[in-house]
Amino acid sequence: MEKIFDRGNVLASACPSRQILQHLTSRWGALVLVTLNSGTKRFSELRRSIDGVSERMLTKTLQELEADGMLIRKSYNTVPPQVDYTLTEFGSQASNKMSELVDWLETNLNDILVSKQK
């Protein structure tokens, strides 16, 4: 594999890492990563798991994460169509980091909410 960058620089506006970070940390991107952390899911499972996401936004988010190399979309030739989504190695690494952040947030939620009121 050809090496393109020694290291990305997310603070530089022209660095591709900025767009990937945007996809990973978007409202729905982060939730997709956390949901797929437990394993392969069908589109309908993702939609049910992520409360509030529209079909259109989930489709867009999955396409972005697939284009970024974070997940693999596998389509089966069945009626009705079945599509599975699985994290790649990079997606799994990103998902683990995101899950750590989510766990920290959920663990500290009460204290954070209390401090907001002060």
Coordinates of C-alpha atoms in Angstrom, one line a residue, residues 25 95-107:
T25 CA -18.3 12.4 14.9
S95 CA -15.9 2.4 17.2
N96 CA -13.9 1.4 20.3
K97 CA -12.7 5.0 20.8
M98 CA -16.3 6.3 20.3
S99 CA -17.7 3.7 22.7
E100 CA -15.1 4.8 25.3
L101 CA -16.3 8.4 25.0
V102 CA -20.0 7.3 25.1
D103 CA -19.3 5.2 28.2
W104 CA -17.5 8.2 29.9
L105 CA -20.4 10.5 29.0
E106 CA -23.1 8.1 30.3
T107 CA -21.1 7.4 33.5

